[in-house]
Short mmCIF file of C-alpha atoms and ligand atoms in Angstrom, two decimals:
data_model
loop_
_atom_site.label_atom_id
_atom_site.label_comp_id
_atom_site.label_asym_id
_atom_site.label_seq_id
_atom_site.Cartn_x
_atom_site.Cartn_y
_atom_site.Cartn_z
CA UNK N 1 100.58 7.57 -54.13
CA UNK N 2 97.64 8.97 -55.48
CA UNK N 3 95.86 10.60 -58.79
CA UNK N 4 96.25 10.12 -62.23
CA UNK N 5 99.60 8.31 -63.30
CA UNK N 6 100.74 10.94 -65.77
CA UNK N 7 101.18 14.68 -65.19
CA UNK N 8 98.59 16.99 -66.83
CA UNK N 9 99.68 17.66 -69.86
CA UNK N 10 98.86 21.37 -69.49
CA UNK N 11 99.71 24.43 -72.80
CA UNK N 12 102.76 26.24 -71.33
CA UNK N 13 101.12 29.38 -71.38
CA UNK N 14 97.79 27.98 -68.93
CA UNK N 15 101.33 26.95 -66.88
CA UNK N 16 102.40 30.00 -66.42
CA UNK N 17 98.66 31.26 -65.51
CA UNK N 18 98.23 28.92 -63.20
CA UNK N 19 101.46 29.35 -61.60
CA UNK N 20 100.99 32.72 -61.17
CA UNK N 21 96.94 32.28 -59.33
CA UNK N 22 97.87 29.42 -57.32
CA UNK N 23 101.57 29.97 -56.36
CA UNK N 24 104.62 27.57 -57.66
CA UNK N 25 104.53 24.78 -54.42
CA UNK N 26 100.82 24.24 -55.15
CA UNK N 27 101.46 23.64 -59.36
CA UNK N 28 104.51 21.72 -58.85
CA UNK N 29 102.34 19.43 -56.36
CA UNK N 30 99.62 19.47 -59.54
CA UNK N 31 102.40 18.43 -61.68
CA UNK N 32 103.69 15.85 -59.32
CA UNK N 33 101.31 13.67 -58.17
CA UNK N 34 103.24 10.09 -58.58
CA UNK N 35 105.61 11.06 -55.74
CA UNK N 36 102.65 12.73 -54.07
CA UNK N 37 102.27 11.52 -50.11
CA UNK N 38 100.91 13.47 -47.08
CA UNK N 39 103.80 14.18 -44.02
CA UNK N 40 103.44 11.15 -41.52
CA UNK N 41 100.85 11.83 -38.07
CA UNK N 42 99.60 9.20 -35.56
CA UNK N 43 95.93 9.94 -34.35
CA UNK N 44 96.67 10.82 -31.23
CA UNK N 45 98.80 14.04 -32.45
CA UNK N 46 95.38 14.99 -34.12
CA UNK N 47 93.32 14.50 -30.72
CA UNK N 48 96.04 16.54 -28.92
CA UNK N 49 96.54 19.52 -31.12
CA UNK N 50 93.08 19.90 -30.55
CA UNK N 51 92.40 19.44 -27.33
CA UNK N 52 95.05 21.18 -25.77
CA UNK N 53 94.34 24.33 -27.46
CA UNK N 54 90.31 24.29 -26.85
CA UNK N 55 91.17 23.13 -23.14
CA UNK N 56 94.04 25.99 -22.63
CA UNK N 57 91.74 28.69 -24.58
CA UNK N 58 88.28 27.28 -21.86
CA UNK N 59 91.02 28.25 -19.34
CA UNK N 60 92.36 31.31 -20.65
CA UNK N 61 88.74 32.73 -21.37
CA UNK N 62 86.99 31.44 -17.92
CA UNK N 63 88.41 34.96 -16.79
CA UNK N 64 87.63 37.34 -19.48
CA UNK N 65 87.04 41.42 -20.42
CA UNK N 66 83.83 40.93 -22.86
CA UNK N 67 81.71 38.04 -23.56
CA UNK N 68 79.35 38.35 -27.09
CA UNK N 69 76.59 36.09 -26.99
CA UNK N 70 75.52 35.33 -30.71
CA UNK N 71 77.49 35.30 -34.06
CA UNK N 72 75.07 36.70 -35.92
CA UNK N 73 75.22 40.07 -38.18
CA UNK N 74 75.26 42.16 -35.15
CA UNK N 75 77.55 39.89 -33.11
CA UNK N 76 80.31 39.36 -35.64
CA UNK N 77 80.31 43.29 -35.75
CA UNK N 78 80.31 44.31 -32.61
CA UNK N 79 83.26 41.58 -32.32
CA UNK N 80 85.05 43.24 -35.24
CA UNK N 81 84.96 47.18 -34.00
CA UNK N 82 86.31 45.73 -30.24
CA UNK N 83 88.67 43.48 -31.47
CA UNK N 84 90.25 46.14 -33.81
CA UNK N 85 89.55 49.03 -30.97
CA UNK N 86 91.11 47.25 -28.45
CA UNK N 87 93.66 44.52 -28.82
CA UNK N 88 94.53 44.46 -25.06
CA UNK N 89 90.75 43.07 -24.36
CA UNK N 90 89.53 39.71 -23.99
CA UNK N 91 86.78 38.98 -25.86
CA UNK N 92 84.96 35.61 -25.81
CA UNK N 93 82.33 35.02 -28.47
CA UNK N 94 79.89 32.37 -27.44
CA UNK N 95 77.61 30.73 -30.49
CA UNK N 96 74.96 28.11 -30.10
CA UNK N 97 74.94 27.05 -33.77
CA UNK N 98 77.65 25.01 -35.43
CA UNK N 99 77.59 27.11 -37.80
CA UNK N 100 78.61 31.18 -37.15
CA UNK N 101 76.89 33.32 -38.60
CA UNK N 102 72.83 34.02 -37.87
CA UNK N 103 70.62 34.51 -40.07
CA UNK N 104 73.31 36.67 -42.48
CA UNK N 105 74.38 33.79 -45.09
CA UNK N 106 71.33 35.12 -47.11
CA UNK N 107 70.06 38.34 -48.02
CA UNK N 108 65.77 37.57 -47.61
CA UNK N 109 63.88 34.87 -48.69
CA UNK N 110 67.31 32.74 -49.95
CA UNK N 111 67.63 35.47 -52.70
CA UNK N 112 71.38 35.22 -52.21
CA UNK N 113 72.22 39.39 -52.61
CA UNK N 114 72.53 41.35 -49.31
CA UNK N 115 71.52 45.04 -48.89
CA UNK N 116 72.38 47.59 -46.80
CA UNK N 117 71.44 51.11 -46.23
CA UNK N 118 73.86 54.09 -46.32
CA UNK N 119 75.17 54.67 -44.18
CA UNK N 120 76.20 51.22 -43.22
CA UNK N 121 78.64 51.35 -46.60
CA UNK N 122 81.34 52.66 -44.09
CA UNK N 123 81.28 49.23 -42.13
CA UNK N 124 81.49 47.51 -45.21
CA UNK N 125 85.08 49.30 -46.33
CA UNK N 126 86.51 49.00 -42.95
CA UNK N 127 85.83 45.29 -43.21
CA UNK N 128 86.98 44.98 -46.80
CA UNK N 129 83.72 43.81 -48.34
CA UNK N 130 82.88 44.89 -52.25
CA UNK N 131 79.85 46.04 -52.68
CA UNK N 132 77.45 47.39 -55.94
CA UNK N 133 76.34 51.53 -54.73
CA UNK N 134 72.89 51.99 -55.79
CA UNK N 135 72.62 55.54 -54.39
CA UNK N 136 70.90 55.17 -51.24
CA UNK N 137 71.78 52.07 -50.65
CA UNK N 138 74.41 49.46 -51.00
CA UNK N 139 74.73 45.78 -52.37
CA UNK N 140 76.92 42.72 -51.53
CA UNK N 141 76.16 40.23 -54.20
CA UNK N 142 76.12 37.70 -51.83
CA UNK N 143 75.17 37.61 -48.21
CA UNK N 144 77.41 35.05 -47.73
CA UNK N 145 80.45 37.14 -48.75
CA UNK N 146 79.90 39.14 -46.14
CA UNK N 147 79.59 36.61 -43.29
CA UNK N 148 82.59 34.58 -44.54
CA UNK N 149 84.38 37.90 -45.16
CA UNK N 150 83.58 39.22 -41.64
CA UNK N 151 84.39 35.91 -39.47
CA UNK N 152 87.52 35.62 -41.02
CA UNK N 153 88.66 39.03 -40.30
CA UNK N 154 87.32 37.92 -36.62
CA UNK N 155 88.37 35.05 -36.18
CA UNK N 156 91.86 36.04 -37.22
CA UNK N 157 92.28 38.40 -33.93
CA UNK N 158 94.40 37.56 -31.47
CA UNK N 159 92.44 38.25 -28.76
CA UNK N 160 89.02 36.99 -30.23
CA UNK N 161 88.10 33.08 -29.15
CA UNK N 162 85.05 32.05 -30.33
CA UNK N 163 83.23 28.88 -28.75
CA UNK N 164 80.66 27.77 -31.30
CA UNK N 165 78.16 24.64 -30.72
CA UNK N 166 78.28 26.44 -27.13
CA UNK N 167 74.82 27.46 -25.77
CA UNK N 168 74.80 30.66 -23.07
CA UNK N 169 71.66 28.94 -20.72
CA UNK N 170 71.85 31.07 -17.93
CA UNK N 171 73.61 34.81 -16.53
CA UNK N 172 75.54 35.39 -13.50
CA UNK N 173 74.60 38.34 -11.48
CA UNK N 174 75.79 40.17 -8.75
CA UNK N 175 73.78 42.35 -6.79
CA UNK N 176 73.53 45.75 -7.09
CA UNK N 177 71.71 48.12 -4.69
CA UNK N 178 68.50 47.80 -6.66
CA UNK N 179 69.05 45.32 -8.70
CA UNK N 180 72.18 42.68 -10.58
CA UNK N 181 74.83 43.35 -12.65
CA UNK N 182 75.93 40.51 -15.27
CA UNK N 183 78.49 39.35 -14.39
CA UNK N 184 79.10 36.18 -16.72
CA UNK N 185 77.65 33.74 -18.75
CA UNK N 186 76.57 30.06 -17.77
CA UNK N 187 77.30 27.62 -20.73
CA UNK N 188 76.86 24.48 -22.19
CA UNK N 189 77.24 22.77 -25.45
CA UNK N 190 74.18 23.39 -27.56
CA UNK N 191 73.77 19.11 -27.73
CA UNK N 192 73.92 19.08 -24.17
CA UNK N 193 71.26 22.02 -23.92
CA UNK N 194 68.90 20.82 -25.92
CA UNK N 195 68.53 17.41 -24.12
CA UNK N 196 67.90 19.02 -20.52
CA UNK N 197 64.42 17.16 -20.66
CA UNK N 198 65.94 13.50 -21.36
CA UNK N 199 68.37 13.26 -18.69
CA UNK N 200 67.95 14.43 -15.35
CA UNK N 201 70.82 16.97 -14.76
CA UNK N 202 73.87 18.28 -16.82
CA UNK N 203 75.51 21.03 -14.94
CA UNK N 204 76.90 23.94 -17.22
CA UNK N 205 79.97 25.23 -17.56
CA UNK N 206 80.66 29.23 -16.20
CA UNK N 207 82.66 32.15 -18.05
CA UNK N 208 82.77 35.43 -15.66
CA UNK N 209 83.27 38.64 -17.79
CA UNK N 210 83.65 42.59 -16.97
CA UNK N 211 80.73 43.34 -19.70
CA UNK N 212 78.19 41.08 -21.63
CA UNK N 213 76.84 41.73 -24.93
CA UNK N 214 73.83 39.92 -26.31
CA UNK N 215 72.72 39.39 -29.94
CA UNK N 216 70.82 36.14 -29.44
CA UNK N 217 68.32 37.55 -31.98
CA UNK N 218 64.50 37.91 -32.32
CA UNK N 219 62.32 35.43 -30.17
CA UNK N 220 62.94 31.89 -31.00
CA UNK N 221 63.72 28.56 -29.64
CA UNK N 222 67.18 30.01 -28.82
CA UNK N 223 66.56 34.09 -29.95
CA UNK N 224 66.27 36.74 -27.56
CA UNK N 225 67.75 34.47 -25.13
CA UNK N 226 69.34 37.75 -22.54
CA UNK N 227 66.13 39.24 -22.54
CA UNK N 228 63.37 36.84 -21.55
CA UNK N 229 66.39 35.63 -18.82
CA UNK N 230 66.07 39.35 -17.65
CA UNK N 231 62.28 39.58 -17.51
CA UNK N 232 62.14 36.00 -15.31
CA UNK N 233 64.37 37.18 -13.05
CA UNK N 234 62.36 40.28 -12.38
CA UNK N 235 65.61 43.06 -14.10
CA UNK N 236 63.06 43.88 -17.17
CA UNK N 237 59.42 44.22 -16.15
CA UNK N 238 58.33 42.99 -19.88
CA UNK N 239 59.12 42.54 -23.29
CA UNK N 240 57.41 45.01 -25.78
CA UNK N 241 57.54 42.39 -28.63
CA UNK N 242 59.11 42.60 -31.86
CA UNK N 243 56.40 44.51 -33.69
CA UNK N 244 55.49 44.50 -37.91
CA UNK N 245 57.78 45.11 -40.45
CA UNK N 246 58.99 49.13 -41.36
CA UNK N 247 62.52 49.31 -42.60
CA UNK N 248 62.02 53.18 -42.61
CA UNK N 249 61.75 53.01 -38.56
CA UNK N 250 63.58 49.88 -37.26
CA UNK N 251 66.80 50.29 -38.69
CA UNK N 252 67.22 53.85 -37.03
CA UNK N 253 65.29 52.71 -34.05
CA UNK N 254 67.96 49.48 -33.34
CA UNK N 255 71.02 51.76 -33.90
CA UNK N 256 69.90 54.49 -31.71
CA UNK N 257 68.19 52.41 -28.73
CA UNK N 258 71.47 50.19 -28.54
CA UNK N 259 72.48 50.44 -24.95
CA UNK N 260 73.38 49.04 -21.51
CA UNK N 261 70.12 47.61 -20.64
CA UNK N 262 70.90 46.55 -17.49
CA UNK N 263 74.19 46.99 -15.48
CA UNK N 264 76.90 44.96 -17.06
CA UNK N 265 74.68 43.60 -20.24
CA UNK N 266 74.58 45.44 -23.14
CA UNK N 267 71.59 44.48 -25.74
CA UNK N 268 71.68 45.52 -30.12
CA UNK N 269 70.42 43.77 -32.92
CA UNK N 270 67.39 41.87 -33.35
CA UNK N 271 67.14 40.99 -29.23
CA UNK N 272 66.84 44.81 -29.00
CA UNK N 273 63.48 44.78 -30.76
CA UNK N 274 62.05 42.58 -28.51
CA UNK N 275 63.23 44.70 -25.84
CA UNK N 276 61.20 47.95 -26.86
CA UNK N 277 58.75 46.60 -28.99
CA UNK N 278 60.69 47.80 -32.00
CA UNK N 279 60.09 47.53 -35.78
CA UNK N 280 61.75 44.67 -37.74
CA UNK N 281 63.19 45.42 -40.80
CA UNK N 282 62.91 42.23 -42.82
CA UNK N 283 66.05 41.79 -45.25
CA UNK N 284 68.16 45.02 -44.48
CA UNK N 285 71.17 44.36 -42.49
CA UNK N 286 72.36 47.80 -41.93
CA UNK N 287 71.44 48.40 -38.47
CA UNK N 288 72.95 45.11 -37.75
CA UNK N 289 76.14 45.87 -38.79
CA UNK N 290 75.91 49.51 -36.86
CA UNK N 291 74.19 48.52 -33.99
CA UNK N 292 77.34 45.77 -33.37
CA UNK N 293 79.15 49.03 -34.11
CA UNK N 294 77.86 51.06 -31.33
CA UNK N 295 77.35 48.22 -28.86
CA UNK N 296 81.33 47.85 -29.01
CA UNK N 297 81.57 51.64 -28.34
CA UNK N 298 78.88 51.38 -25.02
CA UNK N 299 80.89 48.09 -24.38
CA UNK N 300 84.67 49.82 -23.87
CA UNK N 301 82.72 53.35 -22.06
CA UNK N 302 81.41 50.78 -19.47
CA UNK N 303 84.48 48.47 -19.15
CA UNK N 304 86.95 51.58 -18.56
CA UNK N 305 84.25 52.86 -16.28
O1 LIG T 401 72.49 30.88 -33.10
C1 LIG T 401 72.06 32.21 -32.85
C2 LIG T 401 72.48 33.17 -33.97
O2 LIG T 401 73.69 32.79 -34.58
C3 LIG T 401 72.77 32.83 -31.65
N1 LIG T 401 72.15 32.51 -30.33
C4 LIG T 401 70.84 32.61 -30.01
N2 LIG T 401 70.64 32.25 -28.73
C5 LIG T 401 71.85 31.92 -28.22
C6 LIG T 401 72.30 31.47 -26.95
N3 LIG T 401 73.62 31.22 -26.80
C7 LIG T 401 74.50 31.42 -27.82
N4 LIG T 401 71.47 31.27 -25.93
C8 LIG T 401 72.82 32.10 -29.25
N5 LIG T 401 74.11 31.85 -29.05
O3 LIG T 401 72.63 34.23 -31.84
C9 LIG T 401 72.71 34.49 -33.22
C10 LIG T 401 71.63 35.53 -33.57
O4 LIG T 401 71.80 35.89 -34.91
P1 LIG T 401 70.61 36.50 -35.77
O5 LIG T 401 71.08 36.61 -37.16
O6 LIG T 401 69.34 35.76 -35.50
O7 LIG T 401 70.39 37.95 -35.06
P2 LIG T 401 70.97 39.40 -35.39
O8 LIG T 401 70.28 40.32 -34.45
O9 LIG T 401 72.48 39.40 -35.45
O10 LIG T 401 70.46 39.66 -36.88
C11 LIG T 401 69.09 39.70 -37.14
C12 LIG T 401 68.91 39.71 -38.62
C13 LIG T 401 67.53 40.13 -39.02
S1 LIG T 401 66.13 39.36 -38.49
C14 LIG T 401 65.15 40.42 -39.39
C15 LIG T 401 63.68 40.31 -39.41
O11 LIG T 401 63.17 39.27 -38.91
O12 LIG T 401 63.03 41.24 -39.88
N6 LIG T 401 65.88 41.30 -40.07
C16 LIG T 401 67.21 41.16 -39.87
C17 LIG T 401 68.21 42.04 -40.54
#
């Protein structure tokens, strides 16, 4: 046993307040913690409950409908509108941080508040994220509300597995008759990936999909990862480059150029810019949210294809 050795001597009426926030089996525990003891588990239970389920799920999702590479803003929407689209599709999220997410836990220079253009407010509702309306646009008082609010409503899909720490380091292609389709993704975890240059060779791991989305970003030592893959093997003939900052342009300019941008691999957010030598839009995350949007939409017109 555990805690202080007397209960809390707590005013009935902060009882009753309590009771009612927290629920009565977690203020009974608070009142209780001399007999207080955690259910008995050997190690090897913990090991196993884990295992077995990442094992069964790298299994399960070696065959799969969609693949989204990056949890970013964009990802974790496009992963969202599929997911609640279309609950009879596979959809394997793969994320090279630890951490989900992006570059969405802050709204711009660690200024905590997130903003978002109208009409972006709609993705917000169907999410379930409170926001201030300041006319034209739209305020989450946190940036990390949103994230946390939108990977939970993800990650709580049935048919939504998300591999984080999990690097995408290559595409599979097929060919086509002037060109590849992506076909897949060729993984490895991200500790494994960033120490190709120490050892001399860790083979990957291999996911093949029906459609591949990619919001690995703007250029970086991971970003824009799809891309730069397409432009060495000859599919994209160059980057444009991510050009200054206009919010006026580049958030219309990444919803409306988000498309298939080569058979099989569809391309929004941030990566997009580097693709057509789009805008950025510094600390607006509007387009993210509806280019995710309408890269799920392209996503189930080219899987039913
Ligand atoms: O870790 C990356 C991040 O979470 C992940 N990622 C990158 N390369 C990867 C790879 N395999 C797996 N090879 C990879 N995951 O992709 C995610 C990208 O998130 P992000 O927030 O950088 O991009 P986004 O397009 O979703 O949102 C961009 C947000 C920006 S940047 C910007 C500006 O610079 O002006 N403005 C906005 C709104």
């Amino acid at each position: 046993a555990v805690g202080p050795k007397k209960p809390l001597d707590v005013a009935a009426e902060v009882k009753e307040r309590v009771a009612a926030g927290l629920g009565k089996e977690l203020t009974d525990l608070m009142e209780n913690w001399d007999q207080f003891a955690f259910a008995p588990i050997r190690e090897s239970q913990v090991s196993r409950a884990m295992t077995r389920r990442y094992f069964k799920d790298l299994d399960e999702h070696a065959e799969t409908d969609i693949i989204i590479i990056g949890a970013g803003s964009c990802g974790l929407s496009a992963a969202f509108t599929l997911g609640t689209l279309r609950p009879d599709l596979k959809i394997t999220i793969i994320e090279s941080g630890v951490a989900p997410g992006g570059g969405a836990w802050l709204g711009g220079q660690l200024f905590s508040a997130m903003v978002m253009r109208k009409p972006a407010d709609a993705f917000l509702r169907a999410v379930g994220v409170p926001y201030e309306d300041e006319g034209d646009y739209v305020v989450v008082k946190h940036a990390a509300l949103f994230t946390s609010t939108l990977l939970s409503r993800v990650l709580a899909m049935d048919n939504v597995k998300m591999f984080n720490a999990t690097a995408v380091e290559d595409l599979i292609t097929r060919p086509t008759e002037d060109g590849v389709r992506v076909a897949g993704v060729v993984t490895n975890w991200t500790l494994v990936s960033l120490n190709h240059d120490t050892q001399s060779c860790m083979d990957p791991n291999t996911l093949n999909a029906s459609v591949v989305l990619s919001f690995t970003g703007h250029d970086g030592p991971f970003g824009a990862f799809s891309v730069k893959r397409l432009v060495s093997m000859k599919q994209l003939p160059e980057l444009g480059g991510m050009r200054g900052l206009d919010m006026q342009r580049a958030e219309d300019a990444i919803v409306k150029n988000t498309r298939e941008v080569v058979p099989g691999l569809i391309v929004g957010g941030m990566e997009l810019s580097e693709v057509d030598g789009a805008n950025r839009m510094g600390p607006t995350f509007g387009a993210m949210a509806l280019s995710g949007v309408r890269a799920a939409q392209v996503a189930i017109e080219v899987f039913d294809q």
